[in-house]
Amino acid sequence: EKLKVNPQEAAQAEVAALLDRISQLILLPADEQPTVATVADPDKLKDQPFFKNAHRGDKVLIYTNARKAVLYDQVAHKIIEVAPVSIGSETAGAATPPEAAPAP
């Protein structure tokens, strides 16, 4: 019932739960909300080293200010990869791949 009233609140709660799980494994930037995306088609991303071990459904957290990206496997509860993010055209595709869909 609550989801129907405020879907954005539900999405924020889902991201908060995700961050809580990931923060058990790695120290995350506390002063920034990440952009969260879901790996939709890992085969299209295999040529990018960051996504080499990605699976469908893995989450990508992109911290713009901290210039850090984290690839997280929800099923195995493991950090798969962490990489620096350069803000600019050279890595914009790596940071926000079109094959990764934003989290609901």
mmCIF file of N, CA, C and O in Angstrom, residues 20-85:
data_model
loop_
_atom_site.group_PDB
_atom_site.id
_atom_site.type_symbol
_atom_site.label_atom_id
_atom_site.label_comp_id
_atom_site.label_asym_id
_atom_site.label_seq_id
_atom_site.Cartn_x
_atom_site.Cartn_y
_atom_site.Cartn_z
ATOM 1 N N ASP A 20 23.543 -0.219 3.083
ATOM 2 C CA ASP A 20 23.802 -0.842 4.377
ATOM 3 C C ASP A 20 24.525 -2.174 4.198
ATOM 4 O O ASP A 20 25.488 -2.474 4.893
ATOM 5 N N ARG A 21 24.076 -2.963 3.225
ATOM 6 C CA ARG A 21 24.725 -4.264 2.959
ATOM 7 C C ARG A 21 26.149 -4.083 2.451
ATOM 8 O O ARG A 21 27.071 -4.761 2.888
ATOM 9 N N ILE A 22 26.334 -3.160 1.503
ATOM 10 C CA ILE A 22 27.647 -2.957 0.912
ATOM 11 C C ILE A 22 28.615 -2.363 1.928
ATOM 12 O O ILE A 22 29.797 -2.710 1.943
ATOM 13 N N SER A 23 28.119 -1.502 2.811
ATOM 14 C CA SER A 23 28.999 -0.874 3.803
ATOM 15 C C SER A 23 29.528 -1.882 4.824
ATOM 16 O O SER A 23 30.467 -1.578 5.556
ATOM 17 N N GLN A 24 28.970 -3.087 4.851
ATOM 18 C CA GLN A 24 29.522 -4.153 5.690
ATOM 19 C C GLN A 24 30.821 -4.689 5.090
ATOM 20 O O GLN A 24 31.625 -5.297 5.785
ATOM 21 N N LEU A 25 31.006 -4.448 3.783
ATOM 22 C CA LEU A 25 32.156 -5.002 3.071
ATOM 23 C C LEU A 25 33.238 -3.976 2.760
ATOM 24 O O LEU A 25 34.400 -4.336 2.613
ATOM 25 N N ILE A 26 32.842 -2.709 2.619
ATOM 26 C CA ILE A 26 33.788 -1.674 2.203
ATOM 27 C C ILE A 26 33.347 -0.336 2.788
ATOM 28 O O ILE A 26 32.148 -0.105 2.974
ATOM 29 N N LEU A 27 34.297 0.517 3.067
ATOM 30 C CA LEU A 27 33.998 1.847 3.575
ATOM 31 C C LEU A 27 33.524 2.707 2.410
ATOM 32 O O LEU A 27 34.256 2.919 1.440
ATOM 33 N N LEU A 28 32.278 3.166 2.495
ATOM 34 C CA LEU A 28 31.701 3.984 1.441
ATOM 35 C C LEU A 28 31.748 5.451 1.834
ATOM 36 O O LEU A 28 31.698 5.771 3.026
ATOM 37 N N PRO A 29 31.808 6.359 0.852
ATOM 38 C CA PRO A 29 31.753 7.786 1.176
ATOM 39 C C PRO A 29 30.456 8.124 1.916
ATOM 40 O O PRO A 29 29.366 7.802 1.435
ATOM 41 N N ALA A 30 30.584 8.733 3.071
ATOM 42 C CA ALA A 30 29.412 9.017 3.906
ATOM 43 C C ALA A 30 28.736 10.323 3.534
ATOM 44 O O ALA A 30 27.570 10.536 3.876
ATOM 45 N N ASP A 31 29.447 11.201 2.841
ATOM 46 C CA ASP A 31 28.926 12.530 2.556
ATOM 47 C C ASP A 31 28.291 12.663 1.172
ATOM 48 O O ASP A 31 28.084 13.758 0.682
ATOM 49 N N GLU A 32 27.955 11.528 0.559
ATOM 50 C CA GLU A 32 27.457 11.565 -0.814
ATOM 51 C C GLU A 32 26.498 10.403 -1.073
ATOM 52 O O GLU A 32 26.745 9.282 -0.651
ATOM 53 N N GLN A 33 25.397 10.678 -1.763
ATOM 54 C CA GLN A 33 24.479 9.629 -2.211
ATOM 55 C C GLN A 33 24.958 9.177 -3.586
ATOM 56 O O GLN A 33 25.138 10.001 -4.475
ATOM 57 N N PRO A 34 25.177 7.889 -3.778
ATOM 58 C CA PRO A 34 25.659 7.430 -5.088
ATOM 59 C C PRO A 34 24.525 7.342 -6.108
ATOM 60 O O PRO A 34 23.352 7.260 -5.759
ATOM 61 N N THR A 35 24.919 7.341 -7.358
ATOM 62 C CA THR A 35 24.010 6.961 -8.428
ATOM 63 C C THR A 35 24.091 5.443 -8.483
ATOM 64 O O THR A 35 25.183 4.884 -8.473
ATOM 65 N N VAL A 36 22.938 4.777 -8.481
ATOM 66 C CA VAL A 36 22.918 3.315 -8.484
ATOM 67 C C VAL A 36 22.342 2.837 -9.813
ATOM 68 O O VAL A 36 21.306 3.328 -10.254
ATOM 69 N N ALA A 37 23.048 1.897 -10.446
ATOM 70 C CA ALA A 37 22.579 1.292 -11.693
ATOM 71 C C ALA A 37 22.646 -0.225 -11.548
ATOM 72 O O ALA A 37 23.362 -0.740 -10.688
ATOM 73 N N THR A 38 21.890 -0.904 -12.383
ATOM 74 C CA THR A 38 21.863 -2.364 -12.386
ATOM 75 C C THR A 38 22.423 -2.869 -13.713
ATOM 76 O O THR A 38 22.052 -2.355 -14.769
ATOM 77 N N VAL A 39 23.307 -3.851 -13.647
ATOM 78 C CA VAL A 39 23.861 -4.444 -14.869
ATOM 79 C C VAL A 39 22.740 -5.236 -15.542
ATOM 80 O O VAL A 39 22.212 -6.191 -14.967
ATOM 81 N N ALA A 40 22.396 -4.820 -16.763
ATOM 82 C CA ALA A 40 21.321 -5.471 -17.494
ATOM 83 C C ALA A 40 21.838 -6.548 -18.451
ATOM 84 O O ALA A 40 21.242 -7.605 -18.565
ATOM 85 N N ASP A 41 22.942 -6.262 -19.130
ATOM 86 C CA ASP A 41 23.488 -7.206 -20.101
ATOM 87 C C ASP A 41 25.013 -7.245 -19.975
ATOM 88 O O ASP A 41 25.712 -6.485 -20.641
ATOM 89 N N PRO A 42 25.522 -8.124 -19.121
ATOM 90 C CA PRO A 42 26.968 -8.161 -18.882
ATOM 91 C C PRO A 42 27.796 -8.495 -20.122
ATOM 92 O O PRO A 42 28.938 -8.071 -20.224
ATOM 93 N N ASP A 43 27.222 -9.214 -21.079
ATOM 94 C CA ASP A 43 27.972 -9.566 -22.291
ATOM 95 C C ASP A 43 28.380 -8.322 -23.075
ATOM 96 O O ASP A 43 29.445 -8.290 -23.684
ATOM 97 N N LYS A 44 27.550 -7.291 -23.056
ATOM 98 C CA LYS A 44 27.868 -6.060 -23.775
ATOM 99 C C LYS A 44 28.945 -5.247 -23.064
ATOM 100 O O LYS A 44 29.485 -4.321 -23.639
ATOM 101 N N LEU A 45 29.244 -5.593 -21.815
ATOM 102 C CA LEU A 45 30.200 -4.832 -21.013
ATOM 103 C C LEU A 45 31.533 -5.545 -20.848
ATOM 104 O O LEU A 45 32.456 -4.996 -20.251
ATOM 105 N N LYS A 46 31.650 -6.771 -21.350
ATOM 106 C CA LYS A 46 32.844 -7.594 -21.105
ATOM 107 C C LYS A 46 34.144 -6.954 -21.596
ATOM 108 O O LYS A 46 35.206 -7.267 -21.090
ATOM 109 N N ASP A 47 34.055 -6.049 -22.597
ATOM 110 C CA ASP A 47 35.269 -5.421 -23.107
ATOM 111 C C ASP A 47 35.786 -4.318 -22.183
ATOM 112 O O ASP A 47 36.884 -3.814 -22.367
ATOM 113 N N GLN A 48 35.010 -3.962 -21.166
ATOM 114 C CA GLN A 48 35.445 -2.972 -20.186
ATOM 115 C C GLN A 48 35.978 -3.720 -18.962
ATOM 116 O O GLN A 48 35.246 -4.499 -18.341
ATOM 117 N N PRO A 49 37.234 -3.487 -18.597
ATOM 118 C CA PRO A 49 37.842 -4.229 -17.472
ATOM 119 C C PRO A 49 37.021 -4.174 -16.184
ATOM 120 O O PRO A 49 36.941 -5.156 -15.460
ATOM 121 N N PHE A 50 36.386 -3.046 -15.904
ATOM 122 C CA PHE A 50 35.591 -2.904 -14.677
ATOM 123 C C PHE A 50 34.468 -3.936 -14.619
ATOM 124 O O PHE A 50 34.128 -4.441 -13.559
ATOM 125 N N PHE A 51 33.890 -4.257 -15.771
ATOM 126 C CA PHE A 51 32.740 -5.168 -15.827
ATOM 127 C C PHE A 51 33.114 -6.596 -16.213
ATOM 128 O O PHE A 51 32.242 -7.407 -16.496
ATOM 129 N N LYS A 52 34.401 -6.917 -16.235
ATOM 130 C CA LYS A 52 34.862 -8.233 -16.682
ATOM 131 C C LYS A 52 34.161 -9.386 -15.951
ATOM 132 O O LYS A 52 33.790 -10.382 -16.555
ATOM 133 N N ASN A 53 33.944 -9.247 -14.646
ATOM 134 C CA ASN A 53 33.331 -10.318 -13.846
ATOM 135 C C ASN A 53 31.897 -10.005 -13.432
ATOM 136 O O ASN A 53 31.379 -10.605 -12.497
ATOM 137 N N ALA A 54 31.267 -9.082 -14.139
ATOM 138 C CA ALA A 54 29.897 -8.684 -13.802
ATOM 139 C C ALA A 54 28.884 -9.738 -14.226
ATOM 140 O O ALA A 54 29.098 -10.484 -15.179
ATOM 141 N N HIS A 55 27.772 -9.777 -13.500
ATOM 142 C CA HIS A 55 26.650 -10.658 -13.812
ATOM 143 C C HIS A 55 25.384 -9.810 -13.921
ATOM 144 O O HIS A 55 25.307 -8.724 -13.349
ATOM 145 N N ARG A 56 24.405 -10.336 -14.614
ATOM 146 C CA ARG A 56 23.109 -9.651 -14.707
ATOM 147 C C ARG A 56 22.566 -9.434 -13.286
ATOM 148 O O ARG A 56 22.580 -10.338 -12.457
ATOM 149 N N GLY A 57 22.128 -8.219 -13.017
ATOM 150 C CA GLY A 57 21.559 -7.898 -11.717
ATOM 151 C C GLY A 57 22.554 -7.306 -10.732
ATOM 152 O O GLY A 57 22.151 -6.810 -9.676
ATOM 153 N N ASP A 58 23.849 -7.344 -11.047
ATOM 154 C CA ASP A 58 24.830 -6.717 -10.160
ATOM 155 C C ASP A 58 24.556 -5.220 -10.096
ATOM 156 O O ASP A 58 24.023 -4.631 -11.044
ATOM 157 N N LYS A 59 24.928 -4.609 -8.996
ATOM 158 C CA LYS A 59 24.704 -3.183 -8.799
ATOM 159 C C LYS A 59 26.005 -2.413 -8.984
ATOM 160 O O LYS A 59 27.073 -2.868 -8.583
ATOM 161 N N VAL A 60 25.891 -1.242 -9.583
ATOM 162 C CA VAL A 60 27.019 -0.334 -9.747
ATOM 163 C C VAL A 60 26.695 0.925 -8.950
ATOM 164 O O VAL A 60 25.651 1.540 -9.162
ATOM 165 N N LEU A 61 27.571 1.274 -8.024
ATOM 166 C CA LEU A 61 27.434 2.507 -7.255
ATOM 167 C C LEU A 61 28.454 3.493 -7.798
ATOM 168 O O LEU A 61 29.646 3.163 -7.867
ATOM 169 N N ILE A 62 28.004 4.656 -8.200
ATOM 170 C CA ILE A 62 28.900 5.665 -8.745
ATOM 171 C C ILE A 62 28.878 6.877 -7.828
ATOM 172 O O ILE A 62 27.844 7.524 -7.653
ATOM 173 N N TYR A 63 30.023 7.143 -7.230
ATOM 174 C CA TYR A 63 30.195 8.298 -6.357
ATOM 175 C C TYR A 63 30.947 9.363 -7.150
ATOM 176 O O TYR A 63 32.162 9.266 -7.332
ATOM 177 N N THR A 64 30.230 10.369 -7.610
ATOM 178 C CA THR A 64 30.824 11.394 -8.466
ATOM 179 C C THR A 64 31.849 12.237 -7.720
ATOM 180 O O THR A 64 32.960 12.439 -8.208
ATOM 181 N N ASN A 65 31.494 12.734 -6.536
ATOM 182 C CA ASN A 65 32.412 13.592 -5.781
ATOM 183 C C ASN A 65 33.645 12.829 -5.313
ATOM 184 O O ASN A 65 34.756 13.343 -5.352
ATOM 185 N N ALA A 66 33.455 11.610 -4.847
ATOM 186 C CA ALA A 66 34.574 10.787 -4.380
ATOM 187 C C ALA A 66 35.335 10.166 -5.560
ATOM 188 O O ALA A 66 36.399 9.593 -5.365
ATOM 189 N N ARG A 67 34.741 10.261 -6.756
ATOM 190 C CA ARG A 67 35.350 9.718 -7.980
ATOM 191 C C ARG A 67 35.665 8.230 -7.843
ATOM 192 O O ARG A 67 36.777 7.787 -8.094
ATOM 193 N N LYS A 68 34.625 7.500 -7.415
ATOM 194 C CA LYS A 68 34.787 6.068 -7.180
ATOM 195 C C LYS A 68 33.558 5.331 -7.698
ATOM 196 O O LYS A 68 32.434 5.793 -7.550
ATOM 197 N N ALA A 69 33.800 4.161 -8.301
ATOM 198 C CA ALA A 69 32.710 3.284 -8.729
ATOM 199 C C ALA A 69 32.915 1.927 -8.068
ATOM 200 O O ALA A 69 34.036 1.441 -7.949
ATOM 201 N N VAL A 70 31.806 1.336 -7.611
ATOM 202 C CA VAL A 70 31.846 0.043 -6.924
ATOM 203 C C VAL A 70 30.882 -0.900 -7.632
ATOM 204 O O VAL A 70 29.729 -0.557 -7.862
ATOM 205 N N LEU A 71 31.377 -2.091 -7.993
ATOM 206 C CA LEU A 71 30.544 -3.129 -8.598
ATOM 207 C C LEU A 71 30.271 -4.174 -7.527
ATOM 208 O O LEU A 71 31.198 -4.740 -6.950
ATOM 209 N N TYR A 72 28.984 -4.408 -7.250
ATOM 210 C CA TYR A 72 28.580 -5.275 -6.143
ATOM 211 C C TYR A 72 27.685 -6.406 -6.642
ATOM 212 O O TYR A 72 26.714 -6.175 -7.360
ATOM 213 N N ASP A 73 28.012 -7.630 -6.254
ATOM 214 C CA ASP A 73 27.214 -8.813 -6.572
ATOM 215 C C ASP A 73 26.283 -9.069 -5.393
ATOM 216 O O ASP A 73 26.724 -9.470 -4.318
ATOM 217 N N GLN A 74 24.983 -8.812 -5.596
ATOM 218 C CA GLN A 74 23.997 -8.975 -4.520
ATOM 219 C C GLN A 74 23.834 -10.426 -4.098
ATOM 220 O O GLN A 74 23.612 -10.714 -2.935
ATOM 221 N N VAL A 75 23.919 -11.339 -5.065
ATOM 222 C CA VAL A 75 23.691 -12.752 -4.780
ATOM 223 C C VAL A 75 24.806 -13.317 -3.903
ATOM 224 O O VAL A 75 24.557 -13.972 -2.898
ATOM 225 N N ALA A 76 26.051 -13.043 -4.282
ATOM 226 C CA ALA A 76 27.201 -13.560 -3.532
ATOM 227 C C ALA A 76 27.570 -12.647 -2.352
ATOM 228 O O ALA A 76 28.375 -13.032 -1.514
ATOM 229 N N HIS A 77 26.977 -11.449 -2.291
ATOM 230 C CA HIS A 77 27.286 -10.445 -1.262
ATOM 231 C C HIS A 77 28.782 -10.160 -1.249
ATOM 232 O O HIS A 77 29.463 -10.303 -0.246
ATOM 233 N N LYS A 78 29.290 -9.802 -2.457
ATOM 234 C CA LYS A 78 30.715 -9.524 -2.613
ATOM 235 C C LYS A 78 30.921 -8.267 -3.445
ATOM 236 O O LYS A 78 30.160 -8.000 -4.374
ATOM 237 N N ILE A 79 31.987 -7.550 -3.113
ATOM 238 C CA ILE A 79 32.442 -6.450 -3.955
ATOM 239 C C ILE A 79 33.252 -7.096 -5.080
ATOM 240 O O ILE A 79 34.227 -7.796 -4.816
ATOM 241 N N ILE A 80 32.855 -6.876 -6.307
ATOM 242 C CA ILE A 80 33.523 -7.490 -7.452
ATOM 243 C C ILE A 80 34.662 -6.609 -7.945
ATOM 244 O O ILE A 80 35.723 -7.100 -8.310
ATOM 245 N N GLU A 81 34.440 -5.299 -7.943
ATOM 246 C CA GLU A 81 35.437 -4.378 -8.475
ATOM 247 C C GLU A 81 35.227 -2.985 -7.895
ATOM 248 O O GLU A 81 34.096 -2.604 -7.591
ATOM 249 N N VAL A 82 36.323 -2.260 -7.730
ATOM 250 C CA VAL A 82 36.293 -0.854 -7.343
ATOM 251 C C VAL A 82 37.243 -0.144 -8.290
ATOM 252 O O VAL A 82 38.343 -0.637 -8.551
ATOM 253 N N ALA A 83 36.802 1.004 -8.816
ATOM 254 C CA ALA A 83 37.649 1.720 -9.769
ATOM 255 C C ALA A 83 37.456 3.218 -9.607
ATOM 256 O O ALA A 83 36.386 3.676 -9.191
ATOM 257 N N PRO A 84 38.494 3.990 -9.939
ATOM 258 C CA PRO A 84 38.345 5.445 -9.934
ATOM 259 C C PRO A 84 37.470 5.875 -11.110
ATOM 260 O O PRO A 84 37.450 5.226 -12.145
ATOM 261 N N VAL A 85 36.743 6.943 -10.916
ATOM 262 C CA VAL A 85 35.897 7.495 -11.966
ATOM 263 C C VAL A 85 36.443 8.867 -12.318
ATOM 264 O O VAL A 85 36.564 9.723 -11.447
#
